[in-house]
Amino acid sequence: MGDCIFCDIVEGRIPSIRVHEDEDFIALMDINPLTYGHLLVITREHYPSTLDVPDRILAKALPLAKKLAEAATLGVGAPAFNLFVNNGPESGQEVPHWHLHVVPRKSPKELPHLGGGPADLTKLPFTAAAIRENL
Ligand code: 5GP
Ligand code: ZN
């Protein structure tokens, strides 16, 4: 895959500070961390979105994220953490190579809250129906 910064990292063409490697994933320190200890778990293979990642790989991702989150929170002395994956540019994904963010948290004020508001209960059943139709 040309022009992919994370493929370059996997292949060692761009340096990275790694905390874990296995046959499917590399976990490394984020170069522009949201918080102290921010890690990325990236797939060795190039998959743009979660929808592209085979289930057998995804099934290993959350147990690994759990292990890394425990190590990261202990390592930096944070009592909490966020796990998240951006999928598509509209979600804020900047690097189109699958990665899961492990973000140790010491305070809810460290990052802006996503917010949200009360659902329109007259519309919610129709939204649910539109989702069910696509399952
Ligand atoms: P996204 O917005 O795609 O979900 O997140 C991309 C993440 O990759 C960002 O947190 C950004 O700081 C990180 N990142 C971008 N380029 C590099 C790099 O060359 N090395 C490392 N370690 N992280 C990177
Ligand atoms: Zn890639």
Tab-separated table of N, CA and C and ligand atoms in Angstrom:
chain	number	residue	atom	x	y	z
A	1	MET	N	0.864	-1.203	0.000
A	1	MET	CA	0.000	0.000	0.000
A	1	MET	C	0.885	1.233	0.000
A	2	GLY	N	0.784	2.082	-1.028
A	2	GLY	CA	1.565	3.315	-1.044
A	2	GLY	C	0.837	4.408	-0.293
A	3	ASP	N	1.595	5.405	0.127
A	3	ASP	CA	0.998	6.601	0.729
A	3	ASP	C	0.224	6.344	2.011
A	4	CYS	N	0.550	5.305	2.736
A	4	CYS	CA	-0.117	5.098	4.025
A	4	CYS	C	0.927	5.166	5.132
A	5	ILE	N	0.754	6.139	5.993
A	5	ILE	CA	1.738	6.382	7.049
A	5	ILE	C	1.829	5.199	8.013
A	6	PHE	N	0.682	4.536	8.267
A	6	PHE	CA	0.724	3.397	9.201
A	6	PHE	C	1.315	2.154	8.544
A	7	CYS	N	1.111	1.981	7.227
A	7	CYS	CA	1.822	0.900	6.530
A	7	CYS	C	3.331	1.158	6.595
A	8	ASP	N	3.721	2.421	6.454
A	8	ASP	CA	5.148	2.762	6.574
A	8	ASP	C	5.671	2.443	7.970
A	9	ILE	N	4.845	2.683	8.982
A	9	ILE	CA	5.244	2.353	10.357
A	9	ILE	C	5.372	0.837	10.518
A	10	VAL	N	4.376	0.096	10.025
A	10	VAL	CA	4.418	-1.374	10.133
A	10	VAL	C	5.689	-1.909	9.486
A	11	GLU	N	6.035	-1.359	8.318
A	11	GLU	CA	7.208	-1.846	7.575
A	11	GLU	C	8.522	-1.275	8.091
A	12	GLY	N	8.444	-0.370	9.055
A	12	GLY	CA	9.662	0.198	9.641
A	12	GLY	C	10.273	1.328	8.831
A	13	ARG	N	9.538	1.816	7.817
A	13	ARG	CA	10.062	2.928	7.006
A	13	ARG	C	9.928	4.255	7.749
A	14	ILE	N	9.003	4.310	8.718
A	14	ILE	CA	8.864	5.468	9.611
A	14	ILE	C	9.059	4.938	11.033
A	15	PRO	N	9.874	5.621	11.831
A	15	PRO	CA	10.112	5.109	13.186
A	15	PRO	C	8.873	5.221	14.074
A	16	SER	N	8.790	4.341	15.046
A	16	SER	CA	7.682	4.382	16.008
A	16	SER	C	8.184	3.856	17.337
A	17	ILE	N	7.499	4.281	18.384
A	17	ILE	CA	7.826	3.795	19.730
A	17	ILE	C	6.756	2.786	20.097
A	18	ARG	N	7.162	1.512	20.099
A	18	ARG	CA	6.202	0.409	20.219
A	18	ARG	C	6.163	-0.140	21.641
A	19	VAL	N	4.977	-0.546	22.063
A	19	VAL	CA	4.862	-1.180	23.376
A	19	VAL	C	4.454	-2.641	23.252
A	20	HIS	N	3.994	-3.041	22.060
A	20	HIS	CA	3.531	-4.422	21.879
A	20	HIS	C	3.536	-4.747	20.385
A	21	GLU	N	3.887	-6.009	20.067
A	21	GLU	CA	3.776	-6.496	18.683
A	21	GLU	C	3.330	-7.939	18.708
A	22	ASP	N	2.433	-8.307	17.797
A	22	ASP	CA	2.109	-9.723	17.583
A	22	ASP	C	1.827	-9.919	16.098
A	23	GLU	N	1.286	-11.082	15.733
A	23	GLU	CA	1.144	-11.380	14.303
A	23	GLU	C	0.119	-10.482	13.607
A	24	ASP	N	-0.816	-9.921	14.370
A	24	ASP	CA	-1.884	-9.126	13.763
A	24	ASP	C	-1.790	-7.628	14.026
A	25	PHE	N	-1.156	-7.234	15.153
A	25	PHE	CA	-1.212	-5.834	15.600
A	25	PHE	C	0.150	-5.316	16.048
A	26	ILE	N	0.260	-3.989	15.973
A	26	ILE	CA	1.347	-3.268	16.632
A	26	ILE	C	0.679	-2.204	17.501
A	27	ALA	N	1.144	-2.056	18.733
A	27	ALA	CA	0.663	-0.968	19.597
A	27	ALA	C	1.817	-0.003	19.808
A	28	LEU	N	1.531	1.281	19.587
A	28	LEU	CA	2.594	2.284	19.619
A	28	LEU	C	2.100	3.569	20.274
A	29	MET	N	3.047	4.395	20.661
A	29	MET	CA	2.701	5.685	21.252
A	29	MET	C	2.229	6.637	20.150
A	30	ASP	N	1.080	7.293	20.396
A	30	ASP	CA	0.581	8.296	19.450
A	30	ASP	C	1.546	9.500	19.440
A	31	ILE	N	1.871	9.966	18.242
A	31	ILE	CA	2.851	11.059	18.089
A	31	ILE	C	2.270	12.420	18.495
A	32	ASN	N	0.939	12.493	18.557
A	32	ASN	CA	0.271	13.754	18.908
A	32	ASN	C	-0.811	13.432	19.944
A	33	PRO	N	-0.372	13.026	21.144
A	33	PRO	CA	-1.306	12.399	22.086
A	33	PRO	C	-2.383	13.334	22.616
A	34	LEU	N	-3.584	12.764	22.771
A	34	LEU	CA	-4.692	13.499	23.397
A	34	LEU	C	-4.458	13.619	24.889
A	35	THR	N	-3.842	12.591	25.474
A	35	THR	CA	-3.510	12.609	26.906
A	35	THR	C	-2.174	11.893	27.076
A	36	TYR	N	-1.635	12.003	28.269
A	36	TYR	CA	-0.396	11.324	28.628
A	36	TYR	C	-0.614	9.813	28.559
A	37	GLY	N	0.160	9.129	27.707
A	37	GLY	CA	0.041	7.677	27.588
A	37	GLY	C	-0.842	7.202	26.444
A	38	HIS	N	-1.329	8.115	25.602
A	38	HIS	CA	-2.203	7.768	24.469
A	38	HIS	C	-1.502	6.771	23.544
A	39	LEU	N	-2.146	5.610	23.359
A	39	LEU	CA	-1.618	4.547	22.499
A	39	LEU	C	-2.513	4.339	21.290
A	40	LEU	N	-1.930	3.803	20.240
A	40	LEU	CA	-2.702	3.339	19.086
A	40	LEU	C	-2.435	1.855	18.890
A	41	VAL	N	-3.496	1.099	18.669
A	41	VAL	CA	-3.360	-0.309	18.269
A	41	VAL	C	-3.661	-0.341	16.783
A	42	ILE	N	-2.673	-0.672	15.959
A	42	ILE	CA	-2.891	-0.666	14.509
A	42	ILE	C	-2.759	-2.091	13.960
A	43	THR	N	-3.539	-2.379	12.937
A	43	THR	CA	-3.443	-3.694	12.301
A	43	THR	C	-2.179	-3.747	11.436
A	44	ARG	N	-1.588	-4.918	11.338
A	44	ARG	CA	-0.433	-5.060	10.427
A	44	ARG	C	-0.866	-4.897	8.976
A	45	GLU	N	-2.064	-5.427	8.673
A	45	GLU	CA	-2.591	-5.290	7.312
A	45	GLU	C	-3.299	-3.945	7.169
A	46	HIS	N	-3.372	-3.471	5.957
A	46	HIS	CA	-4.049	-2.202	5.683
A	46	HIS	C	-5.549	-2.435	5.497
A	47	TYR	N	-6.363	-1.984	6.462
A	47	TYR	CA	-7.822	-1.994	6.342
A	47	TYR	C	-8.296	-0.569	6.618
A	48	PRO	N	-9.038	0.066	5.721
A	48	PRO	CA	-9.443	1.455	5.945
A	48	PRO	C	-10.367	1.632	7.159
A	49	SER	N	-11.359	0.758	7.298
A	49	SER	CA	-12.400	0.963	8.316
A	49	SER	C	-12.653	-0.343	9.063
A	50	THR	N	-13.334	-0.237	10.185
A	50	THR	CA	-13.741	-1.438	10.923
A	50	THR	C	-14.549	-2.380	10.022
A	51	LEU	N	-15.329	-1.815	9.107
A	51	LEU	CA	-16.145	-2.651	8.216
A	51	LEU	C	-15.288	-3.513	7.297
A	52	ASP	N	-14.035	-3.170	7.125
A	52	ASP	CA	-13.131	-3.919	6.245
A	52	ASP	C	-12.296	-4.967	6.992
A	53	VAL	N	-12.289	-4.892	8.310
A	53	VAL	CA	-11.408	-5.784	9.085
A	53	VAL	C	-12.096	-7.137	9.269
A	54	PRO	N	-11.412	-8.229	8.933
A	54	PRO	CA	-12.032	-9.550	9.125
A	54	PRO	C	-12.401	-9.772	10.604
A	55	ASP	N	-13.515	-10.480	10.809
A	55	ASP	CA	-13.986	-10.720	12.179
A	55	ASP	C	-12.933	-11.439	13.033
A	56	ARG	N	-12.149	-12.335	12.412
A	56	ARG	CA	-11.151	-13.075	13.206
A	56	ARG	C	-10.076	-12.131	13.756
A	57	ILE	N	-9.829	-11.011	13.064
A	57	ILE	CA	-8.865	-10.021	13.569
A	57	ILE	C	-9.549	-9.142	14.621
A	58	LEU	N	-10.763	-8.706	14.291
A	58	LEU	CA	-11.497	-7.852	15.250
A	58	LEU	C	-11.694	-8.558	16.585
A	59	ALA	N	-11.889	-9.871	16.521
A	59	ALA	CA	-12.136	-10.633	17.761
A	59	ALA	C	-10.929	-10.577	18.697
A	60	LYS	N	-9.755	-10.328	18.134
A	60	LYS	CA	-8.548	-10.239	18.965
A	60	LYS	C	-8.273	-8.814	19.432
A	61	ALA	N	-8.940	-7.847	18.808
A	61	ALA	CA	-8.589	-6.445	19.067
A	61	ALA	C	-9.013	-5.982	20.456
A	62	LEU	N	-10.228	-6.363	20.865
A	62	LEU	CA	-10.705	-5.843	22.153
A	62	LEU	C	-9.964	-6.464	23.342
A	63	PRO	N	-9.710	-7.785	23.326
A	63	PRO	CA	-8.883	-8.327	24.418
A	63	PRO	C	-7.501	-7.672	24.493
A	64	LEU	N	-6.903	-7.371	23.333
A	64	LEU	CA	-5.600	-6.693	23.349
A	64	LEU	C	-5.743	-5.272	23.877
A	65	ALA	N	-6.796	-4.572	23.445
A	65	ALA	CA	-7.025	-3.202	23.935
A	65	ALA	C	-7.220	-3.202	25.451
A	66	LYS	N	-7.912	-4.215	25.951
A	66	LYS	CA	-8.122	-4.332	27.401
A	66	LYS	C	-6.784	-4.461	28.133
A	67	LYS	N	-5.925	-5.333	27.601
A	67	LYS	CA	-4.609	-5.549	28.228
A	67	LYS	C	-3.775	-4.267	28.192
A	68	LEU	N	-3.807	-3.590	27.054
A	68	LEU	CA	-3.026	-2.351	26.907
A	68	LEU	C	-3.603	-1.230	27.764
A	69	ALA	N	-4.918	-1.173	27.863
A	69	ALA	CA	-5.547	-0.132	28.682
A	69	ALA	C	-5.160	-0.322	30.145
A	70	GLU	N	-5.133	-1.561	30.588
A	70	GLU	CA	-4.746	-1.829	31.974
A	70	GLU	C	-3.297	-1.405	32.201
A	71	ALA	N	-2.425	-1.780	31.249
A	71	ALA	CA	-1.002	-1.428	31.383
A	71	ALA	C	-0.801	0.082	31.294
A	72	ALA	N	-1.524	0.729	30.392
A	72	ALA	CA	-1.340	2.176	30.198
A	72	ALA	C	-1.845	2.956	31.412
A	73	THR	N	-2.998	2.572	31.936
A	73	THR	CA	-3.519	3.304	33.091
A	73	THR	C	-2.613	3.112	34.301
A	74	LEU	N	-2.132	1.884	34.486
A	74	LEU	CA	-1.184	1.645	35.590
A	74	LEU	C	0.117	2.402	35.336
A	75	GLY	N	0.567	2.377	34.092
A	75	GLY	CA	1.859	2.976	33.738
A	75	GLY	C	1.907	4.483	33.911
A	76	VAL	N	0.784	5.148	33.648
A	76	VAL	CA	0.793	6.614	33.747
A	76	VAL	C	-0.005	7.117	34.955
A	77	GLY	N	-0.557	6.182	35.736
A	77	GLY	CA	-1.284	6.591	36.932
A	77	GLY	C	-2.612	7.254	36.638
A	78	ALA	N	-3.326	6.732	35.621
A	78	ALA	CA	-4.649	7.273	35.283
A	78	ALA	C	-5.728	6.296	35.761
A	79	PRO	N	-6.783	6.790	36.378
A	79	PRO	CA	-7.812	5.885	36.888
A	79	PRO	C	-8.817	5.415	35.831
A	80	ALA	N	-8.814	6.045	34.669
A	80	ALA	CA	-9.860	5.772	33.675
A	80	ALA	C	-9.252	5.814	32.276
A	81	PHE	N	-10.054	5.422	31.301
A	81	PHE	CA	-9.554	5.455	29.914
A	81	PHE	C	-10.724	5.445	28.944
A	82	ASN	N	-10.439	5.903	27.724
A	82	ASN	CA	-11.371	5.760	26.598
A	82	ASN	C	-10.762	4.807	25.577
A	83	LEU	N	-11.621	4.017	24.958
A	83	LEU	CA	-11.259	3.234	23.770
A	83	LEU	C	-12.143	3.725	22.648
A	84	PHE	N	-11.551	4.061	21.510
A	84	PHE	CA	-12.419	4.425	20.388
A	84	PHE	C	-11.725	4.205	19.046
A	85	VAL	N	-12.578	4.049	18.037
A	85	VAL	CA	-12.124	3.883	16.654
A	85	VAL	C	-12.885	4.878	15.804
A	86	ASN	N	-12.185	5.694	15.040
A	86	ASN	CA	-12.829	6.562	14.061
A	86	ASN	C	-12.934	5.809	12.741
A	87	ASN	N	-14.068	5.943	12.079
A	87	ASN	CA	-14.308	5.224	10.818
A	87	ASN	C	-14.849	6.188	9.776
A	88	GLY	N	-13.969	6.607	8.888
A	88	GLY	CA	-14.359	7.546	7.834
A	88	GLY	C	-14.013	8.971	8.212
A	89	PRO	N	-13.694	9.787	7.215
A	89	PRO	CA	-13.269	11.161	7.484
A	89	PRO	C	-14.306	11.980	8.253
A	90	GLU	N	-15.605	11.703	8.012
A	90	GLU	CA	-16.653	12.469	8.702
A	90	GLU	C	-16.669	12.196	10.207
A	91	SER	N	-16.055	11.071	10.606
A	91	SER	CA	-15.984	10.736	12.034
A	91	SER	C	-14.755	11.341	12.688
A	92	GLY	N	-13.879	11.921	11.850
A	92	GLY	CA	-12.622	12.457	12.364
A	92	GLY	C	-11.430	11.571	12.067
A	93	GLN	N	-11.640	10.499	11.296
A	93	GLN	CA	-10.506	9.624	10.964
A	93	GLN	C	-9.567	10.340	10.003
A	94	GLU	N	-8.315	10.468	10.413
A	94	GLU	CA	-7.320	11.152	9.579
A	94	GLU	C	-6.397	10.170	8.871
A	95	VAL	N	-6.157	9.038	9.490
A	95	VAL	CA	-5.293	8.021	8.876
A	95	VAL	C	-6.174	6.840	8.477
A	96	PRO	N	-6.351	6.600	7.178
A	96	PRO	CA	-7.284	5.562	6.736
A	96	PRO	C	-6.684	4.153	6.775
A	97	HIS	N	-6.139	3.810	7.898
A	97	HIS	CA	-5.590	2.472	8.172
A	97	HIS	C	-6.073	2.160	9.583
A	98	TRP	N	-6.777	1.047	9.754
A	98	TRP	CA	-7.517	0.780	11.001
A	98	TRP	C	-6.636	0.921	12.238
A	99	HIS	N	-7.150	1.638	13.208
A	99	HIS	CA	-6.455	1.777	14.488
A	99	HIS	C	-7.452	2.076	15.589
A	100	LEU	N	-7.111	1.572	16.745
A	100	LEU	CA	-7.942	1.772	17.939
A	100	LEU	C	-7.157	2.650	18.907
A	101	HIS	N	-7.811	3.702	19.381
A	101	HIS	CA	-7.171	4.615	20.332
A	101	HIS	C	-7.372	4.093	21.759
A	102	VAL	N	-6.303	4.050	22.517
A	102	VAL	CA	-6.353	3.749	23.955
A	102	VAL	C	-5.890	5.023	24.655
A	103	VAL	N	-6.824	5.680	25.337
A	103	VAL	CA	-6.552	7.025	25.863
A	103	VAL	C	-6.732	7.045	27.383
A	104	PRO	N	-5.633	6.982	28.133
A	104	PRO	CA	-5.747	7.071	29.587
A	104	PRO	C	-6.339	8.421	29.993
A	105	ARG	N	-7.198	8.416	31.018
A	105	ARG	CA	-7.890	9.651	31.414
A	105	ARG	C	-7.756	9.895	32.910
A	106	LYS	N	-7.411	11.125	33.237
A	106	LYS	CA	-7.335	11.539	34.642
A	106	LYS	C	-8.474	12.464	35.018
A	107	SER	N	-9.150	13.035	34.012
A	107	SER	CA	-10.248	13.964	34.299
A	107	SER	C	-11.165	14.053	33.087
A	108	PRO	N	-12.485	14.219	33.302
A	108	PRO	CA	-13.387	14.419	32.165
A	108	PRO	C	-13.140	15.742	31.466
A	109	LYS	N	-12.390	16.635	32.119
A	109	LYS	CA	-12.134	17.954	31.525
A	109	LYS	C	-10.952	17.947	30.564
A	110	GLU	N	-10.198	16.829	30.494
A	110	GLU	CA	-9.023	16.796	29.612
A	110	GLU	C	-9.402	16.956	28.140
A	111	LEU	N	-10.566	16.421	27.773
A	111	LEU	CA	-11.000	16.439	26.371
A	111	LEU	C	-12.406	17.010	26.311
A	112	PRO	N	-12.770	17.659	25.193
A	112	PRO	CA	-14.142	18.145	25.073
A	112	PRO	C	-15.121	16.978	25.055
A	113	HIS	N	-16.229	17.149	25.744
A	113	HIS	CA	-17.254	16.093	25.764
A	113	HIS	C	-18.029	16.127	24.460
A	114	LEU	N	-18.429	14.936	23.988
A	114	LEU	CA	-19.154	14.886	22.715
A	114	LEU	C	-20.537	15.524	22.820
A	115	GLY	N	-21.060	15.591	24.021
A	115	GLY	CA	-22.343	16.268	24.212
A	115	GLY	C	-23.515	15.408	23.785
A	116	GLY	N	-24.423	15.977	23.027
A	116	GLY	CA	-25.659	15.273	22.698
A	116	GLY	C	-26.806	15.885	23.476
A	117	GLY	N	-28.006	15.499	23.127
A	117	GLY	CA	-29.180	16.022	23.817
A	117	GLY	C	-30.251	14.951	23.858
A	118	PRO	N	-31.373	15.256	24.471
A	118	PRO	CA	-32.429	14.258	24.578
A	118	PRO	C	-32.958	13.837	23.206
A	119	ALA	N	-33.257	12.540	23.054
A	119	ALA	CA	-33.795	12.037	21.791
A	119	ALA	C	-35.222	12.513	21.593
A	120	ASP	N	-35.602	12.659	20.330
A	120	ASP	CA	-37.005	12.926	19.984
A	120	ASP	C	-37.715	11.570	19.997
A	121	LEU	N	-38.537	11.340	21.033
A	121	LEU	CA	-39.130	10.014	21.231
A	121	LEU	C	-40.170	9.670	20.174
A	122	THR	N	-40.648	10.669	19.422
A	122	THR	CA	-41.573	10.349	18.327
A	122	THR	C	-40.813	9.784	17.123
A	123	LYS	N	-39.524	10.133	17.023
A	123	LYS	CA	-38.729	9.691	15.864
A	123	LYS	C	-37.887	8.450	16.155
A	124	LEU	N	-37.590	8.222	17.429
A	124	LEU	CA	-36.641	7.160	17.781
A	124	LEU	C	-37.051	5.771	17.272
A	125	PRO	N	-38.364	5.399	17.344
A	125	PRO	CA	-38.746	4.077	16.834
A	125	PRO	C	-38.474	3.936	15.332
A	126	PHE	N	-38.620	5.028	14.571
A	126	PHE	CA	-38.375	4.964	13.122
A	126	PHE	C	-36.879	4.854	12.828
A	127	THR	N	-36.089	5.523	13.630
A	127	THR	CA	-34.633	5.403	13.484
A	127	THR	C	-34.214	3.960	13.775
A	128	ALA	N	-34.773	3.399	14.833
A	128	ALA	CA	-34.459	2.005	15.186
A	128	ALA	C	-34.896	1.068	14.065
A	129	ALA	N	-36.061	1.334	13.460
A	129	ALA	CA	-36.555	0.484	12.368
A	129	ALA	C	-35.625	0.557	11.166
A	130	ALA	N	-35.115	1.767	10.859
A	130	ALA	CA	-34.204	1.933	9.722
A	130	ALA	C	-32.916	1.148	9.950
A	131	ILE	N	-32.472	1.080	11.183
A	131	ILE	CA	-31.260	0.314	11.509
A	131	ILE	C	-31.567	-1.180	11.419
A	132	ARG	N	-32.689	-1.599	12.015
A	132	ARG	CA	-33.047	-3.041	12.012
A	132	ARG	C	-33.142	-3.571	10.595
A	133	GLU	N	-33.672	-2.751	9.680
A	133	GLU	CA	-33.844	-3.200	8.293
A	133	GLU	C	-32.514	-3.535	7.628
A	134	ASN	N	-31.440	-3.000	8.177
A	134	ASN	CA	-30.125	-3.203	7.563
A	134	ASN	C	-29.255	-4.218	8.304
A	135	LEU	N	-29.810	-4.794	9.352
A	135	LEU	CA	-29.033	-5.806	10.085
A	135	LEU	C	-28.994	-7.118	9.315
B	1	5GP	P1	-7.486	9.226	13.566
B	1	5GP	O1	-7.903	10.676	13.601
B	1	5GP	O2	-7.189	8.757	12.175
B	1	5GP	O3	-8.429	8.327	14.298
B	1	5GP	O4	-6.156	9.172	14.414
B	1	5GP	C1	-4.883	9.201	13.847
B	1	5GP	C2	-3.896	9.262	14.987
B	1	5GP	O5	-2.618	8.947	14.475
B	1	5GP	C3	-3.786	10.659	15.610
B	1	5GP	O6	-4.018	10.561	17.017
B	1	5GP	C4	-2.363	11.089	15.290
B	1	5GP	O7	-1.771	11.820	16.331
B	1	5GP	C5	-1.663	9.764	15.067
B	1	5GP	N1	-0.536	9.801	14.134
B	1	5GP	C6	-0.539	10.404	12.901
B	1	5GP	N2	0.658	10.213	12.310
B	1	5GP	C7	1.411	9.491	13.181
B	1	5GP	C8	2.754	8.994	13.124
B	1	5GP	O8	3.500	9.165	12.157
B	1	5GP	N3	3.186	8.285	14.208
B	1	5GP	C9	2.385	8.067	15.296
B	1	5GP	N4	2.920	7.359	16.297
B	1	5GP	N5	1.124	8.526	15.376
B	1	5GP	C10	0.647	9.229	14.331
B	2	ZN	ZN	-1.920	1.287	5.655
